[in-house]
């Protein structure tokens, strides 16, 4: 039984955010910086993993320039890049079932890089450290929410330790399995891919060439994302999506067998895989809430949409949600409007839903195209990849889209 040491405490805020993952922490930080007159509560159930220079976090994200610049606006990019980021200059994508191959280079679009690989724990830790410096956010962690209630003007949360919090707006950034989404009955379209992603850090015989390598197999994509350990480029982050049975088999292999399977799976694009860290298997589901908002509640990031990791777009979409919601709410606050009214929140939804849906549909199409074992489709995708590789203007448009430019 959790001690209810704050039984009598009831605090009022302008906004309550639940979930301090990358998206919730970025939202709280950016909104608090833009609106120093407003009080914000950020509630998180778990103390997150800390960044260490010796080991890489197995969870990383490939950030677009737009996302990097959002973290700069949060005041944390310098901190992150001083510790560890890996810029990537090229992307090499090829089809396991044929000859199709495409290579994107940052020089083709006159950019210094295509994006940055960052460790999730470092992003969260930097955002939380910035949040501690701000006078208008209360960070409540670790604590879970015991109950939610809402009235016409307010949402109230009762925490397990007895504290009560109220605000005209609740922002749900509590991830793919969002309890708030369920609690407030947001209809959601969702399906199981029957796939799991094996994630870990590996060491490679050859240097990673600051290139993101992605091989499409009928069973799912395999990605090796370049990491940089104090100038040593023999490290990559692995995201290997596989049918769940195959993922289970690969997880059961010992390290030497796994390295061998991965060397073959990656077609030795970086020579042999020489070492592997602890592996994690993450079941993959696609989810999309039909609406992102109801009166008094807004869904943000993975709580609104969870997308297949093959394009590395999940948190990039989440950060774009953050920018849109901060802009909408800051404008409403300036005019003295109700932050949690449906009229205010609908502007955020109108801005974000079409873009998120388009990206999810594109990724779904891509995933199905590469899973198809119909001969005509296989020929088409092989010819398609190689043809696009030769068509500079088309290729450059794709790069810009992937970079979020
Ligand atoms: C294998 C893999 C690879 C990926 N690679 C990329 C990539 O390269 N690029 C990219 O853009 N995206 C990538 N993604 C997607 C990206 O990881 C997610 O989109 C992102 O982490 C979502 O962040 P979030 O803050 O919305 O949710 P989460 O990270 O899930 O955070 C939710 C937070 O809420 C907290 N919480 C949950 N419930 C409660 C509660 N009731 N009370 C209090 N706190 C609560 C949790 O503890 C957690 O801290 C990848 C995903 C996977 C699975």
PDB file of N, CA, C and O and ligand atoms in Angstrom, residues 18-25 43-46 58-64 67 117 120 124 140 143-145 148 173-180 197-199 225 238-241 282-284 300-303 305-318, ligand 1:
ATOM      1  N   UNK A  18       1.205  14.150 -18.690  1.00  0.00           N
ATOM      2  CA  UNK A  18       1.521  12.827 -18.123  1.00  0.00           C
ATOM      3  C   UNK A  18       2.422  12.095 -19.103  1.00  0.00           C
ATOM      4  O   UNK A  18       2.073  11.912 -20.269  1.00  0.00           O
ATOM      5  N   UNK A  19       3.600  11.691 -18.606  1.00  0.00           N
ATOM      6  CA  UNK A  19       4.577  10.982 -19.449  1.00  0.00           C
ATOM      7  C   UNK A  19       5.754  11.885 -19.768  1.00  0.00           C
ATOM      8  O   UNK A  19       5.591  12.912 -20.439  1.00  0.00           O
ATOM      9  N   UNK A  20       6.931  11.527 -19.246  1.00  0.00           N
ATOM     10  CA  UNK A  20       8.136  12.313 -19.535  1.00  0.00           C
ATOM     11  C   UNK A  20       9.102  11.486 -20.361  1.00  0.00           C
ATOM     12  O   UNK A  20      10.267  11.335 -20.024  1.00  0.00           O
ATOM     13  N   UNK A  21       8.589  10.893 -21.464  1.00  0.00           N
ATOM     14  CA  UNK A  21       9.472  10.309 -22.478  1.00  0.00           C
ATOM     15  C   UNK A  21       9.994  11.480 -23.314  1.00  0.00           C
ATOM     16  O   UNK A  21       9.862  12.653 -22.926  1.00  0.00           O
ATOM     17  N   UNK A  22      10.566  11.180 -24.476  1.00  0.00           N
ATOM     18  CA  UNK A  22      11.148  12.260 -25.290  1.00  0.00           C
ATOM     19  C   UNK A  22      10.089  13.312 -25.647  1.00  0.00           C
ATOM     20  O   UNK A  22      10.352  14.510 -25.607  1.00  0.00           O
ATOM     21  N   UNK A  23       8.870  12.831 -25.973  1.00  0.00           N
ATOM     22  CA  UNK A  23       7.840  13.755 -26.465  1.00  0.00           C
ATOM     23  C   UNK A  23       7.250  14.599 -25.334  1.00  0.00           C
ATOM     24  O   UNK A  23       7.170  15.830 -25.435  1.00  0.00           O
ATOM     25  N   UNK A  24       6.848  13.954 -24.229  1.00  0.00           N
ATOM     26  CA  UNK A  24       6.243  14.694 -23.109  1.00  0.00           C
ATOM     27  C   UNK A  24       7.233  15.678 -22.506  1.00  0.00           C
ATOM     28  O   UNK A  24       6.881  16.829 -22.198  1.00  0.00           O
ATOM     29  N   UNK A  25       8.493  15.263 -22.348  1.00  0.00           N
ATOM     30  CA  UNK A  25       9.503  16.146 -21.751  1.00  0.00           C
ATOM     31  C   UNK A  25       9.785  17.325 -22.683  1.00  0.00           C
ATOM     32  O   UNK A  25       9.928  18.464 -22.221  1.00  0.00           O
ATOM     33  N   UNK A  43       4.127  14.689 -14.961  1.00  0.00           N
ATOM     34  CA  UNK A  43       4.015  13.501 -14.108  1.00  0.00           C
ATOM     35  C   UNK A  43       4.641  12.306 -14.826  1.00  0.00           C
ATOM     36  O   UNK A  43       4.300  12.037 -15.983  1.00  0.00           O
ATOM     37  N   UNK A  44       5.537  11.596 -14.172  1.00  0.00           N
ATOM     38  CA  UNK A  44       6.191  10.436 -14.805  1.00  0.00           C
ATOM     39  C   UNK A  44       6.212   9.271 -13.812  1.00  0.00           C
ATOM     40  O   UNK A  44       6.510   9.442 -12.636  1.00  0.00           O
ATOM     41  N   UNK A  45       5.891   8.080 -14.344  1.00  0.00           N
ATOM     42  CA  UNK A  45       5.806   6.907 -13.480  1.00  0.00           C
ATOM     43  C   UNK A  45       7.174   6.336 -13.111  1.00  0.00           C
ATOM     44  O   UNK A  45       7.356   5.792 -12.019  1.00  0.00           O
ATOM     45  N   UNK A  46       8.146   6.430 -14.046  1.00  0.00           N
ATOM     46  CA  UNK A  46       9.436   5.748 -13.812  1.00  0.00           C
ATOM     47  C   UNK A  46      10.606   6.713 -13.888  1.00  0.00           C
ATOM     48  O   UNK A  46      10.608   7.609 -14.725  1.00  0.00           O
ATOM     49  N   UNK A  58      20.471   1.019 -25.865  1.00  0.00           N
ATOM     50  CA  UNK A  58      20.004   0.223 -27.016  1.00  0.00           C
ATOM     51  C   UNK A  58      18.888   0.933 -27.792  1.00  0.00           C
ATOM     52  O   UNK A  58      18.647   0.615 -28.953  1.00  0.00           O
ATOM     53  N   UNK A  59      18.208   1.898 -27.166  1.00  0.00           N
ATOM     54  CA  UNK A  59      17.145   2.629 -27.871  1.00  0.00           C
ATOM     55  C   UNK A  59      17.709   3.945 -28.396  1.00  0.00           C
ATOM     56  O   UNK A  59      18.132   4.810 -27.625  1.00  0.00           O
ATOM     57  N   UNK A  60      17.745   4.068 -29.716  1.00  0.00           N
ATOM     58  CA  UNK A  60      18.200   5.315 -30.326  1.00  0.00           C
ATOM     59  C   UNK A  60      17.145   5.795 -31.313  1.00  0.00           C
ATOM     60  O   UNK A  60      16.233   5.042 -31.675  1.00  0.00           O
ATOM     61  N   UNK A  61      17.281   7.038 -31.755  1.00  0.00           N
ATOM     62  CA  UNK A  61      16.368   7.552 -32.785  1.00  0.00           C
ATOM     63  C   UNK A  61      17.188   8.316 -33.816  1.00  0.00           C
ATOM     64  O   UNK A  61      18.167   8.973 -33.483  1.00  0.00           O
ATOM     65  N   UNK A  62      16.761   8.187 -35.068  1.00  0.00           N
ATOM     66  CA  UNK A  62      17.368   8.974 -36.148  1.00  0.00           C
ATOM     67  C   UNK A  62      16.550  10.257 -36.246  1.00  0.00           C
ATOM     68  O   UNK A  62      15.386  10.217 -36.624  1.00  0.00           O
ATOM     69  N   UNK A  63      17.160  11.374 -35.855  1.00  0.00           N
ATOM     70  CA  UNK A  63      16.418  12.642 -35.832  1.00  0.00           C
ATOM     71  C   UNK A  63      16.604  13.429 -37.117  1.00  0.00           C
ATOM     72  O   UNK A  63      17.715  13.536 -37.632  1.00  0.00           O
ATOM     73  N   UNK A  64      15.515  14.010 -37.580  1.00  0.00           N
ATOM     74  CA  UNK A  64      15.596  14.901 -38.745  1.00  0.00           C
ATOM     75  C   UNK A  64      16.113  16.269 -38.287  1.00  0.00           C
ATOM     76  O   UNK A  64      16.162  16.558 -37.082  1.00  0.00           O
ATOM     77  N   UNK A  67      13.638  18.037 -36.084  1.00  0.00           N
ATOM     78  CA  UNK A  67      13.619  17.583 -34.690  1.00  0.00           C
ATOM     79  C   UNK A  67      14.833  18.125 -33.942  1.00  0.00           C
ATOM     80  O   UNK A  67      14.737  18.520 -32.784  1.00  0.00           O
ATOM     81  N   UNK A 117      21.878  10.491 -35.189  1.00  0.00           N
ATOM     82  CA  UNK A 117      21.427   9.383 -34.352  1.00  0.00           C
ATOM     83  C   UNK A 117      21.679   9.813 -32.901  1.00  0.00           C
ATOM     84  O   UNK A 117      22.808  10.187 -32.555  1.00  0.00           O
ATOM     85  N   UNK A 120      18.022   7.685 -26.853  1.00  0.00           N
ATOM     86  CA  UNK A 120      16.784   8.174 -26.230  1.00  0.00           C
ATOM     87  C   UNK A 120      17.040   8.656 -24.801  1.00  0.00           C
ATOM     88  O   UNK A 120      16.547   9.699 -24.387  1.00  0.00           O
ATOM     89  N   UNK A 124      16.174  12.397 -23.111  1.00  0.00           N
ATOM     90  CA  UNK A 124      15.266  12.587 -21.967  1.00  0.00           C
ATOM     91  C   UNK A 124      16.018  13.224 -20.799  1.00  0.00           C
ATOM     92  O   UNK A 124      15.547  14.195 -20.196  1.00  0.00           O
ATOM     93  N   UNK A 140       6.997  15.648 -11.203  1.00  0.00           N
ATOM     94  CA  UNK A 140       6.582  14.701 -10.170  1.00  0.00           C
ATOM     95  C   UNK A 140       6.952  13.299 -10.637  1.00  0.00           C
ATOM     96  O   UNK A 140       6.376  12.777 -11.596  1.00  0.00           O
ATOM     97  N   UNK A 143       5.912   8.568  -9.814  1.00  0.00           N
ATOM     98  CA  UNK A 143       4.585   8.500  -9.193  1.00  0.00           C
ATOM     99  C   UNK A 143       3.568   8.062 -10.261  1.00  0.00           C
ATOM    100  O   UNK A 143       3.720   8.405 -11.429  1.00  0.00           O
ATOM    101  N   UNK A 144       2.596   7.293  -9.837  1.00  0.00           N
ATOM    102  CA  UNK A 144       1.581   6.886 -10.820  1.00  0.00           C
ATOM    103  C   UNK A 144       0.251   7.559 -10.513  1.00  0.00           C
ATOM    104  O   UNK A 144       0.002   8.006  -9.385  1.00  0.00           O
ATOM    105  N   UNK A 145      -0.570   7.621 -11.533  1.00  0.00           N
ATOM    106  CA  UNK A 145      -1.873   8.271 -11.391  1.00  0.00           C
ATOM    107  C   UNK A 145      -2.873   7.209 -10.927  1.00  0.00           C
ATOM    108  O   UNK A 145      -2.977   6.147 -11.532  1.00  0.00           O
ATOM    109  N   UNK A 148      -8.521   9.530 -12.666  1.00  0.00           N
ATOM    110  CA  UNK A 148      -8.759  10.768 -13.420  1.00  0.00           C
ATOM    111  C   UNK A 148     -10.232  11.122 -13.293  1.00  0.00           C
ATOM    112  O   UNK A 148     -11.085  10.225 -13.265  1.00  0.00           O
ATOM    113  N   UNK A 173       1.107  12.197 -22.892  1.00  0.00           N
ATOM    114  CA  UNK A 173       2.317  11.793 -23.638  1.00  0.00           C
ATOM    115  C   UNK A 173       2.790  10.492 -23.008  1.00  0.00           C
ATOM    116  O   UNK A 173       3.975  10.294 -22.774  1.00  0.00           O
ATOM    117  N   UNK A 174       1.817   9.621 -22.713  1.00  0.00           N
ATOM    118  CA  UNK A 174       2.139   8.405 -21.954  1.00  0.00           C
ATOM    119  C   UNK A 174       2.358   7.194 -22.855  1.00  0.00           C
ATOM    120  O   UNK A 174       2.181   6.054 -22.425  1.00  0.00           O
ATOM    121  N   UNK A 175       2.763   7.443 -24.112  1.00  0.00           N
ATOM    122  CA  UNK A 175       3.263   6.366 -24.966  1.00  0.00           C
ATOM    123  C   UNK A 175       2.177   5.529 -25.637  1.00  0.00           C
ATOM    124  O   UNK A 175       0.971   5.784 -25.501  1.00  0.00           O
ATOM    125  N   UNK A 176       2.649   4.520 -26.396  1.00  0.00           N
ATOM    126  CA  UNK A 176       1.764   3.687 -27.208  1.00  0.00           C
ATOM    127  C   UNK A 176       0.651   3.004 -26.436  1.00  0.00           C
ATOM    128  O   UNK A 176      -0.457   2.821 -26.945  1.00  0.00           O
ATOM    129  N   UNK A 177       0.929   2.597 -25.190  1.00  0.00           N
ATOM    130  CA  UNK A 177      -0.107   1.916 -24.404  1.00  0.00           C
ATOM    131  C   UNK A 177      -0.864   2.894 -23.516  1.00  0.00           C
ATOM    132  O   UNK A 177      -1.322   2.528 -22.435  1.00  0.00           O
ATOM    133  N   UNK A 178      -0.993   4.120 -23.955  1.00  0.00           N
ATOM    134  CA  UNK A 178      -1.584   5.213 -23.175  1.00  0.00           C
ATOM    135  C   UNK A 178      -2.831   4.811 -22.367  1.00  0.00           C
ATOM    136  O   UNK A 178      -3.842   4.398 -22.928  1.00  0.00           O
ATOM    137  N   UNK A 179      -2.718   4.971 -21.040  1.00  0.00           N
ATOM    138  CA  UNK A 179      -3.910   4.693 -20.232  1.00  0.00           C
ATOM    139  C   UNK A 179      -4.901   5.855 -20.358  1.00  0.00           C
ATOM    140  O   UNK A 179      -6.112   5.646 -20.243  1.00  0.00           O
ATOM    141  N   UNK A 180      -4.366   7.055 -20.612  1.00  0.00           N
ATOM    142  CA  UNK A 180      -5.278   8.211 -20.747  1.00  0.00           C
ATOM    143  C   UNK A 180      -6.154   8.033 -21.988  1.00  0.00           C
ATOM    144  O   UNK A 180      -7.355   8.293 -21.963  1.00  0.00           O
ATOM    145  N   UNK A 197      10.870  -6.114 -33.093  1.00  0.00           N
ATOM    146  CA  UNK A 197      12.147  -5.517 -33.485  1.00  0.00           C
ATOM    147  C   UNK A 197      13.186  -5.896 -32.443  1.00  0.00           C
ATOM    148  O   UNK A 197      12.982  -5.679 -31.247  1.00  0.00           O
ATOM    149  N   UNK A 198      14.300  -6.478 -32.909  1.00  0.00           N
ATOM    150  CA  UNK A 198      15.416  -6.751 -31.999  1.00  0.00           C
ATOM    151  C   UNK A 198      16.298  -5.510 -32.020  1.00  0.00           C
ATOM    152  O   UNK A 198      16.721  -5.063 -33.095  1.00  0.00           O
ATOM    153  N   UNK A 199      16.522  -4.934 -30.840  1.00  0.00           N
ATOM    154  CA  UNK A 199      17.384  -3.743 -30.784  1.00  0.00           C
ATOM    155  C   UNK A 199      18.570  -4.014 -29.869  1.00  0.00           C
ATOM    156  O   UNK A 199      18.434  -4.675 -28.841  1.00  0.00           O
ATOM    157  N   UNK A 225      22.435   1.529 -37.771  1.00  0.00           N
ATOM    158  CA  UNK A 225      22.575   2.982 -37.720  1.00  0.00           C
ATOM    159  C   UNK A 225      23.922   3.328 -37.121  1.00  0.00           C
ATOM    160  O   UNK A 225      24.310   2.770 -36.077  1.00  0.00           O
ATOM    161  N   UNK A 238      21.454  -1.509 -33.870  1.00  0.00           N
ATOM    162  CA  UNK A 238      20.708  -2.449 -34.713  1.00  0.00           C
ATOM    163  C   UNK A 238      19.210  -2.351 -34.449  1.00  0.00           C
ATOM    164  O   UNK A 238      18.781  -2.330 -33.287  1.00  0.00           O
ATOM    165  N   UNK A 239      18.425  -2.266 -35.521  1.00  0.00           N
ATOM    166  CA  UNK A 239      16.965  -2.449 -35.409  1.00  0.00           C
ATOM    167  C   UNK A 239      16.617  -3.508 -36.453  1.00  0.00           C
ATOM    168  O   UNK A 239      16.651  -3.240 -37.654  1.00  0.00           O
ATOM    169  N   UNK A 240      16.321  -4.709 -35.981  1.00  0.00           N
ATOM    170  CA  UNK A 240      16.069  -5.822 -36.895  1.00  0.00           C
ATOM    171  C   UNK A 240      14.630  -6.299 -36.700  1.00  0.00           C
ATOM    172  O   UNK A 240      14.318  -6.954 -35.714  1.00  0.00           O
ATOM    173  N   UNK A 241      13.776  -5.898 -37.643  1.00  0.00           N
ATOM    174  CA  UNK A 241      12.356  -6.290 -37.547  1.00  0.00           C
ATOM    175  C   UNK A 241      12.181  -7.657 -38.186  1.00  0.00           C
ATOM    176  O   UNK A 241      12.641  -7.878 -39.309  1.00  0.00           O
ATOM    177  N   UNK A 282      11.239  -5.967 -29.094  1.00  0.00           N
ATOM    178  CA  UNK A 282      10.082  -5.078 -28.872  1.00  0.00           C
ATOM    179  C   UNK A 282       8.966  -5.455 -29.854  1.00  0.00           C
ATOM    180  O   UNK A 282       9.170  -5.377 -31.075  1.00  0.00           O
ATOM    181  N   UNK A 283       7.802  -5.896 -29.342  1.00  0.00           N
ATOM    182  CA  UNK A 283       6.699  -6.216 -30.267  1.00  0.00           C
ATOM    183  C   UNK A 283       6.218  -4.958 -30.985  1.00  0.00           C
ATOM    184  O   UNK A 283       6.140  -3.897 -30.371  1.00  0.00           O
ATOM    185  N   UNK A 284       5.936  -5.082 -32.276  1.00  0.00           N
ATOM    186  CA  UNK A 284       5.549  -3.896 -33.058  1.00  0.00           C
ATOM    187  C   UNK A 284       4.047  -3.877 -33.331  1.00  0.00           C
ATOM    188  O   UNK A 284       3.487  -4.871 -33.781  1.00  0.00           O
ATOM    189  N   UNK A 300      -0.517  13.198 -27.575  1.00  0.00           N
ATOM    190  CA  UNK A 300       0.711  13.688 -28.192  1.00  0.00           C
ATOM    191  C   UNK A 300       1.665  12.509 -28.414  1.00  0.00           C
ATOM    192  O   UNK A 300       1.782  11.638 -27.555  1.00  0.00           O
ATOM    193  N   UNK A 301       2.366  12.508 -29.553  1.00  0.00           N
ATOM    194  CA  UNK A 301       3.394  11.478 -29.788  1.00  0.00           C
ATOM    195  C   UNK A 301       2.791  10.090 -29.893  1.00  0.00           C
ATOM    196  O   UNK A 301       1.697   9.902 -30.461  1.00  0.00           O
ATOM    197  N   UNK A 302       3.495   9.098 -29.350  1.00  0.00           N
ATOM    198  CA  UNK A 302       3.063   7.708 -29.503  1.00  0.00           C
ATOM    199  C   UNK A 302       1.684   7.433 -28.905  1.00  0.00           C
ATOM    200  O   UNK A 302       1.047   6.445 -29.273  1.00  0.00           O
ATOM    201  N   UNK A 303       1.210   8.257 -27.984  1.00  0.00           N
ATOM    202  CA  UNK A 303      -0.128   7.996 -27.438  1.00  0.00           C
ATOM    203  C   UNK A 303      -1.181   8.232 -28.530  1.00  0.00           C
ATOM    204  O   UNK A 303      -2.239   7.618 -28.525  1.00  0.00           O
ATOM    205  N   UNK A 305      -0.249   8.090 -32.041  1.00  0.00           N
ATOM    206  CA  UNK A 305       0.102   7.297 -33.239  1.00  0.00           C
ATOM    207  C   UNK A 305       1.392   6.529 -33.004  1.00  0.00           C
ATOM    208  O   UNK A 305       2.379   7.087 -32.541  1.00  0.00           O
ATOM    209  N   UNK A 306       1.356   5.247 -33.304  1.00  0.00           N
ATOM    210  CA  UNK A 306       2.582   4.437 -33.225  1.00  0.00           C
ATOM    211  C   UNK A 306       2.812   3.864 -34.611  1.00  0.00           C
ATOM    212  O   UNK A 306       1.910   3.260 -35.199  1.00  0.00           O
ATOM    213  N   UNK A 307       4.007   4.035 -35.114  1.00  0.00           N
ATOM    214  CA  UNK A 307       4.296   3.708 -36.518  1.00  0.00           C
ATOM    215  C   UNK A 307       5.432   2.686 -36.567  1.00  0.00           C
ATOM    216  O   UNK A 307       6.258   2.631 -35.653  1.00  0.00           O
ATOM    217  N   UNK A 308       5.463   1.891 -37.622  1.00  0.00           N
ATOM    218  CA  UNK A 308       6.546   0.905 -37.792  1.00  0.00           C
ATOM    219  C   UNK A 308       7.900   1.618 -37.808  1.00  0.00           C
ATOM    220  O   UNK A 308       8.031   2.675 -38.451  1.00  0.00           O
ATOM    221  N   UNK A 309       8.926   1.072 -37.122  1.00  0.00           N
ATOM    222  CA  UNK A 309      10.198   1.808 -37.051  1.00  0.00           C
ATOM    223  C   UNK A 309      10.999   1.822 -38.353  1.00  0.00           C
ATOM    224  O   UNK A 309      12.071   2.411 -38.397  1.00  0.00           O
ATOM    225  N   UNK A 310      10.476   1.207 -39.438  1.00  0.00           N
ATOM    226  CA  UNK A 310      11.315   1.050 -40.635  1.00  0.00           C
ATOM    227  C   UNK A 310      11.804   2.377 -41.201  1.00  0.00           C
ATOM    228  O   UNK A 310      12.895   2.452 -41.760  1.00  0.00           O
ATOM    229  N   UNK A 311      11.030   3.459 -41.032  1.00  0.00           N
ATOM    230  CA  UNK A 311      11.495   4.736 -41.598  1.00  0.00           C
ATOM    231  C   UNK A 311      12.087   5.631 -40.539  1.00  0.00           C
ATOM    232  O   UNK A 311      12.501   6.753 -40.841  1.00  0.00           O
ATOM    233  N   UNK A 312      12.133   5.151 -39.285  1.00  0.00           N
ATOM    234  CA  UNK A 312      12.687   5.978 -38.220  1.00  0.00           C
ATOM    235  C   UNK A 312      11.964   7.308 -38.113  1.00  0.00           C
ATOM    236  O   UNK A 312      12.599   8.358 -38.065  1.00  0.00           O
ATOM    237  N   UNK A 313      10.623   7.286 -38.121  1.00  0.00           N
ATOM    238  CA  UNK A 313       9.900   8.562 -38.112  1.00  0.00           C
ATOM    239  C   UNK A 313       9.089   8.796 -36.843  1.00  0.00           C
ATOM    240  O   UNK A 313       8.541   9.880 -36.648  1.00  0.00           O
ATOM    241  N   UNK A 314       8.980   7.793 -35.954  1.00  0.00           N
ATOM    242  CA  UNK A 314       8.053   7.886 -34.806  1.00  0.00           C
ATOM    243  C   UNK A 314       8.235   9.134 -33.967  1.00  0.00           C
ATOM    244  O   UNK A 314       7.302   9.923 -33.786  1.00  0.00           O
ATOM    245  N   UNK A 315       9.445   9.348 -33.466  1.00  0.00           N
ATOM    246  CA  UNK A 315       9.611  10.493 -32.570  1.00  0.00           C
ATOM    247  C   UNK A 315       9.705  11.789 -33.375  1.00  0.00           C
ATOM    248  O   UNK A 315       9.372  12.860 -32.865  1.00  0.00           O
ATOM    249  N   UNK A 316      10.084  11.683 -34.643  1.00  0.00           N
ATOM    250  CA  UNK A 316      10.078  12.890 -35.480  1.00  0.00           C
ATOM    251  C   UNK A 316       8.653  13.406 -35.640  1.00  0.00           C
ATOM    252  O   UNK A 316       8.412  14.612 -35.572  1.00  0.00           O
ATOM    253  N   UNK A 317       7.697  12.481 -35.818  1.00  0.00           N
ATOM    254  CA  UNK A 317       6.288  12.905 -35.880  1.00  0.00           C
ATOM    255  C   UNK A 317       5.860  13.452 -34.523  1.00  0.00           C
ATOM    256  O   UNK A 317       5.142  14.456 -34.437  1.00  0.00           O
ATOM    257  N   UNK A 318       6.310  12.800 -33.450  1.00  0.00           N
ATOM    258  CA  UNK A 318       5.971  13.250 -32.095  1.00  0.00           C
ATOM    259  C   UNK A 318       6.485  14.665 -31.833  1.00  0.00           C
ATOM    260  O   UNK A 318       5.778  15.508 -31.264  1.00  0.00           O
TER     261      UNK A 318
HETATM  262  C1  LIG B   1      12.779  -0.366 -32.430  1.00  0.00           C
HETATM  263  C2  LIG B   1      12.355   1.066 -32.557  1.00  0.00           C
HETATM  264  C3  LIG B   1      13.168   1.964 -33.239  1.00  0.00           C
HETATM  265  C4  LIG B   1      12.773   3.297 -33.402  1.00  0.00           C
HETATM  266  N1  LIG B   1      13.564   4.146 -34.118  1.00  0.00           N
HETATM  267  C5  LIG B   1      13.145   5.420 -34.320  1.00  0.00           C
HETATM  268  C6  LIG B   1      13.929   6.342 -35.097  1.00  0.00           C
HETATM  269  O1  LIG B   1      15.003   6.030 -35.614  1.00  0.00           O
HETATM  270  N2  LIG B   1      13.448   7.608 -35.287  1.00  0.00           N
HETATM  271  C7  LIG B   1      12.249   8.003 -34.767  1.00  0.00           C
HETATM  272  O2  LIG B   1      11.824   9.143 -34.993  1.00  0.00           O
HETATM  273  N3  LIG B   1      11.509   7.155 -34.006  1.00  0.00           N
HETATM  274  C8  LIG B   1      11.921   5.894 -33.780  1.00  0.00           C
HETATM  275  N4  LIG B   1      11.160   5.040 -33.027  1.00  0.00           N
HETATM  276  C9  LIG B   1       9.933   5.542 -32.413  1.00  0.00           C
HETATM  277  C10 LIG B   1      10.227   6.277 -31.100  1.00  0.00           C
HETATM  278  O3  LIG B   1      11.019   5.480 -30.246  1.00  0.00           O
HETATM  279  C11 LIG B   1       8.901   6.624 -30.414  1.00  0.00           C
HETATM  280  O4  LIG B   1       8.080   7.300 -31.326  1.00  0.00           O
HETATM  281  C12 LIG B   1       9.141   7.530 -29.204  1.00  0.00           C
HETATM  282  O5  LIG B   1       9.976   6.912 -28.250  1.00  0.00           O
HETATM  283  C13 LIG B   1       7.811   7.877 -28.552  1.00  0.00           C
HETATM  284  O6  LIG B   1       8.049   8.778 -27.506  1.00  0.00           O
HETATM  285  P1  LIG B   1       6.882   9.147 -26.498  1.00  0.00           P
HETATM  286  O7  LIG B   1       7.497  10.109 -25.538  1.00  0.00           O
HETATM  287  O8  LIG B   1       5.654   9.542 -27.252  1.00  0.00           O
HETATM  288  O9  LIG B   1       6.499   7.789 -25.765  1.00  0.00           O
HETATM  289  P2  LIG B   1       7.377   6.885 -24.771  1.00  0.00           P
HETATM  290  O10 LIG B   1       8.795   6.931 -25.120  1.00  0.00           O
HETATM  291  O11 LIG B   1       6.699   5.568 -24.734  1.00  0.00           O
HETATM  292  O12 LIG B   1       7.217   7.619 -23.355  1.00  0.00           O
HETATM  293  C14 LIG B   1       6.050   7.513 -22.576  1.00  0.00           C
HETATM  294  C15 LIG B   1       6.414   7.897 -21.138  1.00  0.00           C
HETATM  295  O13 LIG B   1       5.219   7.924 -20.358  1.00  0.00           O
HETATM  296  C16 LIG B   1       5.449   7.256 -19.122  1.00  0.00           C
HETATM  297  N5  LIG B   1       4.132   6.766 -18.670  1.00  0.00           N
HETATM  298  C17 LIG B   1       3.360   5.830 -19.247  1.00  0.00           C
HETATM  299  N6  LIG B   1       2.208   5.686 -18.548  1.00  0.00           N
HETATM  300  C18 LIG B   1       2.261   6.558 -17.517  1.00  0.00           C
HETATM  301  C19 LIG B   1       1.368   6.898 -16.445  1.00  0.00           C
HETATM  302  N7  LIG B   1       0.186   6.309 -16.332  1.00  0.00           N
HETATM  303  N8  LIG B   1       1.755   7.811 -15.543  1.00  0.00           N
HETATM  304  C20 LIG B   1       2.953   8.441 -15.657  1.00  0.00           C
HETATM  305  N9  LIG B   1       3.829   8.181 -16.659  1.00  0.00           N
HETATM  306  C21 LIG B   1       3.484   7.260 -17.580  1.00  0.00           C
HETATM  307  C22 LIG B   1       6.433   6.162 -19.461  1.00  0.00           C
HETATM  308  O14 LIG B   1       7.144   5.724 -18.317  1.00  0.00           O
HETATM  309  C23 LIG B   1       7.341   6.888 -20.475  1.00  0.00           C
HETATM  310  O15 LIG B   1       8.390   7.574 -19.839  1.00  0.00           O
HETATM  311  C24 LIG B   1      11.539   3.721 -32.849  1.00  0.00           C
HETATM  312  C25 LIG B   1      10.729   2.828 -32.154  1.00  0.00           C
HETATM  313  C26 LIG B   1      11.129   1.509 -31.999  1.00  0.00           C
HETATM  314  C27 LIG B   1      10.242   0.545 -31.274  1.00  0.00           C
END
